[in-house]
PDB file of C-alpha atoms and ligand atoms in Angstrom:
ATOM      1  CA  MET A1402      79.977  92.289  77.457  1.00  0.00           C
ATOM      2  CA  LEU A1403      77.729  93.982  79.600  1.00  0.00           C
ATOM      3  CA  ILE A1404      79.253  94.460  83.359  1.00  0.00           C
ATOM      4  CA  LYS A1405      77.004  95.176  85.542  1.00  0.00           C
ATOM      5  CA  LYS A1406      77.872  94.684  88.973  1.00  0.00           C
ATOM      6  CA  VAL A1407      81.239  94.855  91.128  1.00  0.00           C
ATOM      7  CA  VAL A1408      82.865  92.967  93.768  1.00  0.00           C
ATOM      8  CA  ILE A1409      83.708  94.631  96.429  1.00  0.00           C
ATOM      9  CA  PRO A1410      85.344  92.856  99.920  1.00  0.00           C
ATOM     10  CA  VAL A1411      85.781  94.508 102.972  1.00  0.00           C
ATOM     11  CA  ALA A1412      85.339  92.113 105.720  1.00  0.00           C
ATOM     12  CA  GLY A1413      89.324  92.084 106.353  1.00  0.00           C
ATOM     13  CA  LEU A1414      90.603  93.053 109.408  1.00  0.00           C
ATOM     14  CA  GLY A1415      93.232  95.832 108.218  1.00  0.00           C
ATOM     15  CA  THR A1416      95.859  94.909 111.213  1.00  0.00           C
ATOM     16  CA  ARG A1417      97.742  96.639 109.694  1.00  0.00           C
ATOM     17  CA  PHE A1418      96.117 100.302 110.587  1.00  0.00           C
ATOM     18  CA  LEU A1419      95.244  98.993 113.851  1.00  0.00           C
ATOM     19  CA  PRO A1420      94.566 101.182 116.652  1.00  0.00           C
ATOM     20  CA  ALA A1421      92.490 103.304 113.892  1.00  0.00           C
ATOM     21  CA  THR A1422      90.843 100.398 112.733  1.00  0.00           C
ATOM     22  CA  LYS A1423      89.506  98.790 115.657  1.00  0.00           C
ATOM     23  CA  SER A1424      86.129 100.765 115.285  1.00  0.00           C
ATOM     24  CA  THR A1425      86.762 101.967 112.034  1.00  0.00           C
ATOM     25  CA  PRO A1426      86.897  99.847 109.143  1.00  0.00           C
ATOM     26  CA  LYS A1427      89.900 100.556 106.979  1.00  0.00           C
ATOM     27  CA  GLU A1428      87.738 100.749 104.262  1.00  0.00           C
ATOM     28  CA  MET A1429      86.443 103.997 105.935  1.00  0.00           C
ATOM     29  CA  LEU A1430      89.760 105.681 106.626  1.00  0.00           C
ATOM     30  CA  PRO A1431      89.591 109.601 104.449  1.00  0.00           C
ATOM     31  CA  VAL A1432      91.863 110.378 101.650  1.00  0.00           C
ATOM     32  CA  VAL A1433      92.082 114.143 102.164  1.00  0.00           C
ATOM     33  CA  ASP A1434      87.516 114.468 103.019  1.00  0.00           C
ATOM     34  CA  LYS A1435      86.380 111.039 101.014  1.00  0.00           C
ATOM     35  CA  PRO A1436      86.327 107.613 103.146  1.00  0.00           C
ATOM     36  CA  LEU A1437      88.547 104.961 100.239  1.00  0.00           C
ATOM     37  CA  ILE A1438      85.258 102.908  99.625  1.00  0.00           C
ATOM     38  CA  GLN A1439      83.504 105.746  98.211  1.00  0.00           C
ATOM     39  CA  TYR A1440      86.313 106.381  95.664  1.00  0.00           C
ATOM     40  CA  ALA A1441      86.425 102.248  94.815  1.00  0.00           C
ATOM     41  CA  VAL A1442      82.535 103.368  94.127  1.00  0.00           C
ATOM     42  CA  GLU A1443      82.503 106.132  92.179  1.00  0.00           C
ATOM     43  CA  GLU A1444      85.167 104.686  90.518  1.00  0.00           C
ATOM     44  CA  ALA A1445      82.848 102.080  89.252  1.00  0.00           C
ATOM     45  CA  SER A1446      79.741 103.696  88.869  1.00  0.00           C
ATOM     46  CA  LYS A1447      81.923 105.560  85.877  1.00  0.00           C
ATOM     47  CA  ALA A1448      82.593 102.692  84.276  1.00  0.00           C
ATOM     48  CA  GLY A1449      78.968 102.175  83.570  1.00  0.00           C
ATOM     49  CA  ILE A1450      78.562  99.860  87.101  1.00  0.00           C
ATOM     50  CA  GLU A1451      75.277  99.871  89.109  1.00  0.00           C
ATOM     51  CA  GLU A1452      75.698  97.352  91.311  1.00  0.00           C
ATOM     52  CA  PHE A1453      77.670  97.159  94.189  1.00  0.00           C
ATOM     53  CA  ILE A1454      77.983  93.168  96.038  1.00  0.00           C
ATOM     54  CA  PHE A1455      79.844  94.429  99.351  1.00  0.00           C
ATOM     55  CA  ILE A1456      81.209  91.101 101.196  1.00  0.00           C
ATOM     56  CA  THR A1457      81.488  92.779 104.775  1.00  0.00           C
ATOM     57  CA  HIS A1458      81.544  92.148 108.292  1.00  0.00           C
ATOM     58  CA  HIS A1459      78.790  92.375 111.107  1.00  0.00           C
ATOM     59  CA  SER A1460      81.305  95.248 112.473  1.00  0.00           C
ATOM     60  CA  LYS A1461      81.126  96.942 109.616  1.00  0.00           C
ATOM     61  CA  SER A1462      78.004  98.798 109.671  1.00  0.00           C
ATOM     62  CA  SER A1463      79.190 102.272 108.952  1.00  0.00           C
ATOM     63  CA  ILE A1464      80.189 101.420 105.465  1.00  0.00           C
ATOM     64  CA  LYS A1465      76.046 100.472 104.765  1.00  0.00           C
ATOM     65  CA  LYS A1466      75.447 103.831 106.780  1.00  0.00           C
ATOM     66  CA  HIS A1467      77.573 105.605 104.306  1.00  0.00           C
ATOM     67  CA  PHE A1468      75.713 104.928 101.112  1.00  0.00           C
ATOM     68  CA  GLU A1469      72.110 105.327 103.120  1.00  0.00           C
ATOM     69  CA  GLU A1470      70.312 108.537 102.313  1.00  0.00           C
ATOM     70  CA  ASP A1471      70.257 110.955 105.178  1.00  0.00           C
ATOM     71  CA  SER A1472      67.361 113.081 104.761  1.00  0.00           C
ATOM     72  CA  ASP A1473      68.058 115.073 107.777  1.00  0.00           C
ATOM     73  CA  LEU A1474      71.893 116.615 106.828  1.00  0.00           C
ATOM     74  CA  PHE A1475      70.722 116.650 103.565  1.00  0.00           C
ATOM     75  CA  ASN A1476      67.920 119.546 104.256  1.00  0.00           C
ATOM     76  CA  LYS A1477      69.769 120.997 107.033  1.00  0.00           C
ATOM     77  CA  LEU A1478      72.586 121.516 104.526  1.00  0.00           C
ATOM     78  CA  MET A1479      70.055 122.370 102.207  1.00  0.00           C
ATOM     79  CA  GLU A1480      68.379 124.993 103.737  1.00  0.00           C
ATOM     80  CA  ASP A1481      72.014 126.982 105.256  1.00  0.00           C
ATOM     81  CA  GLY A1482      72.454 127.525 101.334  1.00  0.00           C
ATOM     82  CA  LYS A1483      74.929 125.072 101.745  1.00  0.00           C
ATOM     83  CA  GLU A1484      74.382 123.158  98.401  1.00  0.00           C
ATOM     84  CA  ASP A1485      77.615 121.983  97.321  1.00  0.00           C
ATOM     85  CA  LEU A1486      78.296 120.367 100.352  1.00  0.00           C
ATOM     86  CA  ALA A1487      74.899 118.712 100.263  1.00  0.00           C
ATOM     87  CA  SER A1488      75.295 117.165  96.751  1.00  0.00           C
ATOM     88  CA  THR A1489      78.443 115.607  98.332  1.00  0.00           C
ATOM     89  CA  ILE A1490      76.287 113.451 100.215  1.00  0.00           C
ATOM     90  CA  LYS A1491      73.654 112.661  97.533  1.00  0.00           C
ATOM     91  CA  ASN A1492      73.295 109.567  95.370  1.00  0.00           C
ATOM     92  CA  ILE A1493      76.842 108.217  96.083  1.00  0.00           C
ATOM     93  CA  GLY A1494      77.113 105.841  93.557  1.00  0.00           C
ATOM     94  CA  GLY A1495      74.647 107.241  91.036  1.00  0.00           C
ATOM     95  CA  SER A1496      70.607 107.526  90.980  1.00  0.00           C
ATOM     96  CA  GLU A1497      70.415 103.911  89.517  1.00  0.00           C
ATOM     97  CA  ALA A1498      73.536 102.534  92.361  1.00  0.00           C
ATOM     98  CA  LYS A1499      72.006  99.210  94.210  1.00  0.00           C
ATOM     99  CA  PHE A1500      73.819  97.851  97.082  1.00  0.00           C
ATOM    100  CA  THR A1501      73.907  94.248  98.325  1.00  0.00           C
ATOM    101  CA  TYR A1502      75.843  93.547 101.595  1.00  0.00           C
ATOM    102  CA  ILE A1503      77.043  89.938 102.104  1.00  0.00           C
ATOM    103  CA  GLU A1504      77.889  88.235 105.377  1.00  0.00           C
ATOM    104  CA  GLN A1505      81.534  86.633 104.976  1.00  0.00           C
ATOM    105  CA  GLY A1506      81.595  85.662 108.603  1.00  0.00           C
ATOM    106  CA  GLU A1507      84.968  84.739 109.260  1.00  0.00           C
ATOM    107  CA  PRO A1508      87.837  86.610 106.914  1.00  0.00           C
ATOM    108  CA  LYS A1509      89.379  83.744 105.311  1.00  0.00           C
ATOM    109  CA  GLY A1510      90.887  84.514 102.214  1.00  0.00           C
ATOM    110  CA  LEU A1511      90.745  86.946  99.222  1.00  0.00           C
ATOM    111  CA  GLY A1512      88.797  83.836  97.723  1.00  0.00           C
ATOM    112  CA  HIS A1513      86.884  83.169 100.054  1.00  0.00           C
ATOM    113  CA  ALA A1514      85.039  86.825  99.894  1.00  0.00           C
ATOM    114  CA  ILE A1515      85.083  86.984  96.292  1.00  0.00           C
ATOM    115  CA  SER A1516      83.235  83.452  96.503  1.00  0.00           C
ATOM    116  CA  CYS A1517      81.067  84.966  99.106  1.00  0.00           C
ATOM    117  CA  ALA A1518      79.114  86.882  95.677  1.00  0.00           C
ATOM    118  CA  LYS A1519      78.493  83.601  94.519  1.00  0.00           C
ATOM    119  CA  ASP A1520      74.648  83.671  94.091  1.00  0.00           C
ATOM    120  CA  ALA A1521      74.672  87.272  92.966  1.00  0.00           C
ATOM    121  CA  ILE A1522      76.262  86.710  89.979  1.00  0.00           C
ATOM    122  CA  ASP A1523      74.407  85.822  87.132  1.00  0.00           C
ATOM    123  CA  GLU A1524      75.655  82.362  85.041  1.00  0.00           C
ATOM    124  CA  ASP A1525      78.328  83.666  81.773  1.00  0.00           C
ATOM    125  CA  GLU A1526      77.816  86.521  84.231  1.00  0.00           C
ATOM    126  CA  TRP A1527      81.353  89.002  83.369  1.00  0.00           C
ATOM    127  CA  PHE A1528      82.007  91.187  86.889  1.00  0.00           C
ATOM    128  CA  PHE A1529      84.314  93.424  88.527  1.00  0.00           C
ATOM    129  CA  VAL A1530      86.508  93.189  91.532  1.00  0.00           C
ATOM    130  CA  ILE A1531      87.707  96.145  93.061  1.00  0.00           C
ATOM    131  CA  LEU A1532      90.337  95.851  96.528  1.00  0.00           C
ATOM    132  CA  PRO A1533      89.489  99.459  97.656  1.00  0.00           C
ATOM    133  CA  ASP A1534      92.484  99.649  99.524  1.00  0.00           C
ATOM    134  CA  ASP A1535      94.256  99.882  95.967  1.00  0.00           C
ATOM    135  CA  LEU A1536      93.593 103.794  94.806  1.00  0.00           C
ATOM    136  CA  PHE A1537      94.443 105.165  91.254  1.00  0.00           C
ATOM    137  CA  MET A1538      94.473 108.973  90.064  1.00  0.00           C
ATOM    138  CA  THR A1539      94.510 109.337  85.931  1.00  0.00           C
ATOM    139  CA  LYS A1540      94.056 110.857  84.153  1.00  0.00           C
ATOM    140  CA  GLY A1541      91.496 110.130  81.420  1.00  0.00           C
ATOM    141  CA  ALA A1542      89.557 106.613  81.951  1.00  0.00           C
ATOM    142  CA  ASN A1543      89.972 105.143  85.031  1.00  0.00           C
ATOM    143  CA  VAL A1544      91.590 101.708  85.589  1.00  0.00           C
ATOM    144  CA  THR A1545      87.967  99.672  86.266  1.00  0.00           C
ATOM    145  CA  GLU A1546      87.046 101.384  82.639  1.00  0.00           C
ATOM    146  CA  GLN A1547      90.363 100.469  80.599  1.00  0.00           C
ATOM    147  CA  MET A1548      90.032  97.485  81.870  1.00  0.00           C
ATOM    148  CA  ILE A1549      86.313  96.435  80.539  1.00  0.00           C
ATOM    149  CA  ASP A1550      87.726  98.086  77.077  1.00  0.00           C
ATOM    150  CA  ILE A1551      90.931  95.613  77.179  1.00  0.00           C
ATOM    151  CA  ALA A1552      88.125  92.420  78.303  1.00  0.00           C
ATOM    152  CA  LYS A1553      86.200  93.616  75.284  1.00  0.00           C
ATOM    153  CA  SER A1554      88.825  93.740  72.424  1.00  0.00           C
ATOM    154  CA  GLU A1555      90.031  90.288  73.858  1.00  0.00           C
ATOM    155  CA  ASN A1556      87.869  88.299  75.774  1.00  0.00           C
ATOM    156  CA  ARG A1557      89.823  86.907  78.034  1.00  0.00           C
ATOM    157  CA  GLN A1558      89.405  87.338  82.143  1.00  0.00           C
ATOM    158  CA  VAL A1559      91.899  90.605  82.681  1.00  0.00           C
ATOM    159  CA  LEU A1560      94.189  91.060  86.162  1.00  0.00           C
ATOM    160  CA  ALA A1561      95.458  94.568  86.439  1.00  0.00           C
ATOM    161  CA  LEU A1562      99.316  94.634  86.772  1.00  0.00           C
ATOM    162  CA  GLN A1563     102.274  96.662  88.043  1.00  0.00           C
ATOM    163  CA  LYS A1564     105.900  96.680  87.773  1.00  0.00           C
ATOM    164  CA  ILE A1565     107.226  96.275  91.226  1.00  0.00           C
ATOM    165  CA  GLU A1566     110.366  96.872  92.932  1.00  0.00           C
ATOM    166  CA  ASN A1567     112.023  93.754  93.989  1.00  0.00           C
ATOM    167  CA  GLU A1568     112.247  93.769  97.468  1.00  0.00           C
ATOM    168  CA  GLU A1569     108.312  94.266  97.453  1.00  0.00           C
ATOM    169  CA  ILE A1570     108.131  91.338  95.434  1.00  0.00           C
ATOM    170  CA  SER A1571     107.271  89.313  97.788  1.00  0.00           C
ATOM    171  CA  LYS A1572     103.753  90.952  99.224  1.00  0.00           C
ATOM    172  CA  TYR A1573     102.128  90.604  95.788  1.00  0.00           C
ATOM    173  CA  GLY A1574     100.544  87.550  93.231  1.00  0.00           C
ATOM    174  CA  VAL A1575     103.571  87.454  90.937  1.00  0.00           C
ATOM    175  CA  ILE A1576     102.517  86.562  87.613  1.00  0.00           C
ATOM    176  CA  SER A1577     105.051  84.772  84.105  1.00  0.00           C
ATOM    177  CA  PRO A1578     104.270  86.123  81.727  1.00  0.00           C
ATOM    178  CA  THR A1579     104.737  84.159  78.112  1.00  0.00           C
ATOM    179  CA  SER A1580     104.591  87.647  76.101  1.00  0.00           C
ATOM    180  CA  THR A1581     104.278  91.173  76.266  1.00  0.00           C
ATOM    181  CA  ASN A1582     103.041  93.447  73.500  1.00  0.00           C
ATOM    182  CA  GLY A1583     102.680  96.663  74.913  1.00  0.00           C
ATOM    183  CA  LYS A1584     100.339  96.649  78.139  1.00  0.00           C
ATOM    184  CA  ILE A1585      99.131  93.475  77.690  1.00  0.00           C
ATOM    185  CA  SER A1586     100.379  89.724  78.864  1.00  0.00           C
ATOM    186  CA  THR A1587      99.858  86.557  78.013  1.00  0.00           C
ATOM    187  CA  ILE A1588     100.103  84.728  80.864  1.00  0.00           C
ATOM    188  CA  ASP A1589     101.048  80.622  82.340  1.00  0.00           C
ATOM    189  CA  GLY A1590     101.294  81.247  85.984  1.00  0.00           C
ATOM    190  CA  ILE A1591     100.293  83.359  88.913  1.00  0.00           C
ATOM    191  CA  VAL A1592     102.464  82.914  92.192  1.00  0.00           C
ATOM    192  CA  GLU A1593     101.442  84.137  95.730  1.00  0.00           C
ATOM    193  CA  LYS A1594     103.995  85.871  97.392  1.00  0.00           C
ATOM    194  CA  PRO A1595     107.283  84.583  95.759  1.00  0.00           C
ATOM    195  CA  ASP A1596     110.747  84.789  97.476  1.00  0.00           C
ATOM    196  CA  TYR A1597     112.277  87.311  95.545  1.00  0.00           C
ATOM    197  CA  ALA A1598     113.989  84.571  93.942  1.00  0.00           C
ATOM    198  CA  ASP A1599     111.639  82.622  92.768  1.00  0.00           C
ATOM    199  CA  ALA A1600     109.545  85.408  92.027  1.00  0.00           C
ATOM    200  CA  PRO A1601     109.009  84.687  87.748  1.00  0.00           C
ATOM    201  CA  SER A1602     109.074  88.432  87.084  1.00  0.00           C
ATOM    202  CA  ASN A1603     108.076  91.904  88.157  1.00  0.00           C
ATOM    203  CA  LEU A1604     104.691  91.931  87.550  1.00  0.00           C
ATOM    204  CA  ALA A1605     102.349  92.021  90.484  1.00  0.00           C
ATOM    205  CA  SER A1606      98.450  91.020  90.604  1.00  0.00           C
ATOM    206  CA  ILE A1607      96.974  94.782  92.267  1.00  0.00           C
ATOM    207  CA  GLY A1608      93.595  95.093  93.337  1.00  0.00           C
ATOM    208  CA  ARG A1609      91.711  95.278  89.622  1.00  0.00           C
ATOM    209  CA  TYR A1610      90.244  91.909  88.784  1.00  0.00           C
ATOM    210  CA  LEU A1611      87.741  91.134  85.775  1.00  0.00           C
ATOM    211  CA  PHE A1612      86.240  88.091  86.303  1.00  0.00           C
ATOM    212  CA  LYS A1613      83.822  85.610  84.348  1.00  0.00           C
ATOM    213  CA  GLN A1614      81.143  84.035  86.531  1.00  0.00           C
ATOM    214  CA  THR A1615      83.302  80.578  85.418  1.00  0.00           C
ATOM    215  CA  ILE A1616      85.789  81.367  88.455  1.00  0.00           C
ATOM    216  CA  PHE A1617      83.411  80.458  91.387  1.00  0.00           C
ATOM    217  CA  ASN A1618      83.892  76.637  89.632  1.00  0.00           C
ATOM    218  CA  HIS A1619      88.035  77.084  90.534  1.00  0.00           C
ATOM    219  CA  ILE A1620      87.992  78.981  94.363  1.00  0.00           C
ATOM    220  CA  ASP A1621      88.249  76.035  95.958  1.00  0.00           C
ATOM    221  CA  ASN A1622      86.945  76.906 100.011  1.00  0.00           C
ATOM    222  CA  ASP A1623      88.845  73.447 101.802  1.00  0.00           C
ATOM    223  CA  ASN A1624      92.190  73.904 100.244  1.00  0.00           C
ATOM    224  CA  PRO A1625      93.588  76.564 101.634  1.00  0.00           C
ATOM    225  CA  GLY A1626      96.664  78.877 100.555  1.00  0.00           C
ATOM    226  CA  LYS A1627      99.381  80.496 101.460  1.00  0.00           C
ATOM    227  CA  ASN A1628      99.624  82.103 104.732  1.00  0.00           C
ATOM    228  CA  GLY A1629      96.474  79.271 105.107  1.00  0.00           C
ATOM    229  CA  GLU A1630      94.216  82.119 103.823  1.00  0.00           C
ATOM    230  CA  VAL A1631      91.963  81.259 100.461  1.00  0.00           C
ATOM    231  CA  GLN A1632      93.635  82.565  97.817  1.00  0.00           C
ATOM    232  CA  ILE A1633      92.308  84.073  94.285  1.00  0.00           C
ATOM    233  CA  THR A1634      95.414  83.580  93.207  1.00  0.00           C
ATOM    234  CA  ASP A1635      95.158  79.829  93.518  1.00  0.00           C
ATOM    235  CA  ALA A1636      91.800  80.140  91.456  1.00  0.00           C
ATOM    236  CA  ILE A1637      93.634  81.884  88.516  1.00  0.00           C
ATOM    237  CA  LEU A1638      96.015  79.400  88.077  1.00  0.00           C
ATOM    238  CA  SER A1639      93.692  77.070  88.064  1.00  0.00           C
ATOM    239  CA  ASP A1640      92.238  78.644  84.887  1.00  0.00           C
ATOM    240  CA  ILE A1641      95.259  80.984  83.725  1.00  0.00           C
ATOM    241  CA  GLU A1642      94.567  80.164  79.962  1.00  0.00           C
ATOM    242  CA  ASN A1643      91.811  81.839  80.255  1.00  0.00           C
ATOM    243  CA  PHE A1644      93.030  85.442  81.628  1.00  0.00           C
ATOM    244  CA  ILE A1645      95.417  88.203  80.689  1.00  0.00           C
ATOM    245  CA  GLY A1646      97.788  90.916  82.729  1.00  0.00           C
ATOM    246  CA  TYR A1647      96.768  94.531  81.423  1.00  0.00           C
ATOM    247  CA  GLU A1648      99.575  97.482  82.895  1.00  0.00           C
ATOM    248  CA  PHE A1649      96.889  99.550  83.490  1.00  0.00           C
ATOM    249  CA  ASP A1650      97.486 103.977  83.533  1.00  0.00           C
ATOM    250  CA  GLY A1651      97.719 106.071  86.026  1.00  0.00           C
ATOM    251  CA  LEU A1652      99.306 106.259  89.273  1.00  0.00           C
ATOM    252  CA  ARG A1653      98.567 103.521  92.154  1.00  0.00           C
ATOM    253  CA  PHE A1654      98.828 104.369  96.092  1.00  0.00           C
ATOM    254  CA  ASP A1655      98.816 101.118  98.710  1.00  0.00           C
ATOM    255  CA  CYS A1656      96.665 102.054 101.452  1.00  0.00           C
ATOM    256  CA  GLY A1657      96.242  99.498 102.845  1.00  0.00           C
ATOM    257  CA  SER A1658      99.702 100.073 103.830  1.00  0.00           C
ATOM    258  CA  LYS A1659     100.307 103.153 106.168  1.00  0.00           C
ATOM    259  CA  SER A1660     103.432 105.604 103.834  1.00  0.00           C
ATOM    260  CA  GLY A1661     100.661 104.560 100.574  1.00  0.00           C
ATOM    261  CA  TYR A1662      98.313 106.327 102.736  1.00  0.00           C
ATOM    262  CA  LEU A1663      99.849 108.832 103.464  1.00  0.00           C
ATOM    263  CA  LYS A1664     101.406 109.082 100.060  1.00  0.00           C
ATOM    264  CA  ALA A1665      98.150 109.070  98.893  1.00  0.00           C
ATOM    265  CA  ASN A1666      97.034 112.000 100.791  1.00  0.00           C
ATOM    266  CA  ILE A1667      99.587 113.937  99.416  1.00  0.00           C
ATOM    267  CA  GLU A1668      98.817 113.348  95.871  1.00  0.00           C
ATOM    268  CA  PHE A1669      95.559 113.773  96.224  1.00  0.00           C
ATOM    269  CA  GLY A1670      95.412 116.935  98.110  1.00  0.00           C
ATOM    270  CA  LEU A1671      97.587 118.691  96.104  1.00  0.00           C
ATOM    271  CA  ALA A1672      95.050 117.633  93.256  1.00  0.00           C
ATOM    272  CA  ASP A1673      92.302 119.907  96.146  1.00  0.00           C
ATOM    273  CA  GLU A1674      92.217 123.403  94.706  1.00  0.00           C
ATOM    274  CA  GLU A1675      91.480 124.071  98.332  1.00  0.00           C
ATOM    275  CA  LEU A1676      94.570 122.751  99.892  1.00  0.00           C
ATOM    276  CA  SER A1677      97.001 122.796  96.728  1.00  0.00           C
ATOM    277  CA  VAL A1678      98.934 126.345  97.214  1.00  0.00           C
ATOM    278  CA  GLU A1679      98.918 125.522 101.476  1.00  0.00           C
ATOM    279  CA  LEU A1680     100.163 121.929 100.686  1.00  0.00           C
ATOM    280  CA  ARG A1681     102.841 123.105  98.063  1.00  0.00           C
ATOM    281  CA  SER A1682     104.036 125.642 101.107  1.00  0.00           C
ATOM    282  CA  PHE A1683     104.125 123.003 103.841  1.00  0.00           C
ATOM    283  CA  ILE A1684     106.064 120.877 101.407  1.00  0.00           C
ATOM    284  CA  GLU A1685     108.570 123.065 100.369  1.00  0.00           C
ATOM    285  CA  GLU A1686     109.598 124.234 104.143  1.00  0.00           C
ATOM    286  CA  LYS A1687     109.987 120.741 105.070  1.00  0.00           C
ATOM    287  CA  LYS A1688     112.521 120.010 102.372  1.00  0.00           C
ATOM    288  CA  ASN A1689     114.691 122.240 104.060  1.00  0.00           C
ATOM    289  CA  LEU A1690     114.882 120.471 106.986  1.00  0.00           C
TER     290      LEU A1690
HETATM  291  P1  UTP B2075      94.080  92.844 102.999  1.00  0.00           P
HETATM  292  O1  UTP B2075      95.182  91.944 102.321  1.00  0.00           O
HETATM  293  O2  UTP B2075      94.452  93.996 103.040  1.00  0.00           O
HETATM  294  O3  UTP B2075      94.151  92.573 104.537  1.00  0.00           O
HETATM  295  O4  UTP B2075      93.290  92.401 102.094  1.00  0.00           O
HETATM  296  P2  UTP B2075      93.021  93.084 105.644  1.00  0.00           P
HETATM  297  O5  UTP B2075      92.914  92.564 106.585  1.00  0.00           O
HETATM  298  O6  UTP B2075      92.559  94.382 104.900  1.00  0.00           O
HETATM  299  O7  UTP B2075      94.506  93.521 106.046  1.00  0.00           O
HETATM  300  P3  UTP B2075      95.797  94.078 107.067  1.00  0.00           P
HETATM  301  O8  UTP B2075      96.602  93.051 105.814  1.00  0.00           O
HETATM  302  O9  UTP B2075      94.883  93.167 108.117  1.00  0.00           O
HETATM  303  O10 UTP B2075      96.251  95.067 107.681  1.00  0.00           O
HETATM  304  C1  UTP B2075      92.610  93.640 101.139  1.00  0.00           C
HETATM  305  C2  UTP B2075      90.937  93.581 100.763  1.00  0.00           C
HETATM  306  O11 UTP B2075      89.955  92.496 100.703  1.00  0.00           O
HETATM  307  C3  UTP B2075      89.220  92.311 101.847  1.00  0.00           C
HETATM  308  C4  UTP B2075      89.763  93.500 102.700  1.00  0.00           C
HETATM  309  O12 UTP B2075      88.510  93.697 103.803  1.00  0.00           O
HETATM  310  C5  UTP B2075      90.177  95.062 101.852  1.00  0.00           C
HETATM  311  O13 UTP B2075      89.184  95.521 101.648  1.00  0.00           O
HETATM  312  N1  UTP B2075      89.396  91.407 102.655  1.00  0.00           N
HETATM  313  C6  UTP B2075      90.632  90.621 102.958  1.00  0.00           C
HETATM  314  C7  UTP B2075      87.956  90.606 102.509  1.00  0.00           C
HETATM  315  O14 UTP B2075      87.211  91.340 102.554  1.00  0.00           O
HETATM  316  N2  UTP B2075      88.022  88.716 103.084  1.00  0.00           N
HETATM  317  C8  UTP B2075      89.140  88.224 103.533  1.00  0.00           C
HETATM  318  O15 UTP B2075      88.669  87.480 103.798  1.00  0.00           O
HETATM  319  C9  UTP B2075      90.471  89.317 103.220  1.00  0.00           C
END
């Protein structure tokens, strides 16, 4: 099983971050000094992925610009002896990276966004999907690498799972596990944004998916689901016997929400050599208020 392509949907409106996202894509918001979208590309690149397929909107041209070479800036930084900074803007995604941009038109839901990649994926090909607003901090293998390993050993499509607090569960697609062995669950159902009382478990599907090309046969763009959106969970449900769930190792930050985004900045800031001492003492100071 060779996984060479990742689909990254970035065509959403990002309304929870207005007014910041009026003219800046949510996916371009930085955590410390790097836009969310770059974390997504670097995660996939580390897992051996070389083709990045963005499902985008014409208002989000800054994302394309971010991945283009800027030789003027690069040369200027080099002339000024700032090699370290210059290296941060060169070959993002690796020297073999190929970027493809597909317009979604209207944001009709995640299922619809993923279906826009249909022509870019070959028959029977396996591919990864990353939602860039879910940001992870891991110690060893990153979440994409972990899931590719699981798919190889189980030969199934994989949903990343996280145990979610009761009051948050209605924001997620929630799986119904039939059996759980360590971090891997077999599944016989998935419900999009259930009320807490109806949730089949506390295990939610979060923003990483490993699909086979056959998923496109299960996305029904003519029949929107919950909240009038074409939900990827409906497509997954119609092919559920070919999926397993995997509880990843690491920390997840929901950077689509303001609190998750702020927590990510603190956690990544504390992990940054230049910032950690000052940030830690600022947090200490605030603790005493
Ligand atoms: P969200 O569900 O967080 O939606 O999308 P959103 O529109 O970005 O944000 P809010 O809820 O209005 O604040 C998760 C990911 O899926 C993409 C988004 O760009 C984001 O990266 N997406 C969502 C699409 O590309 N198209 C869609 O139709 C919906």
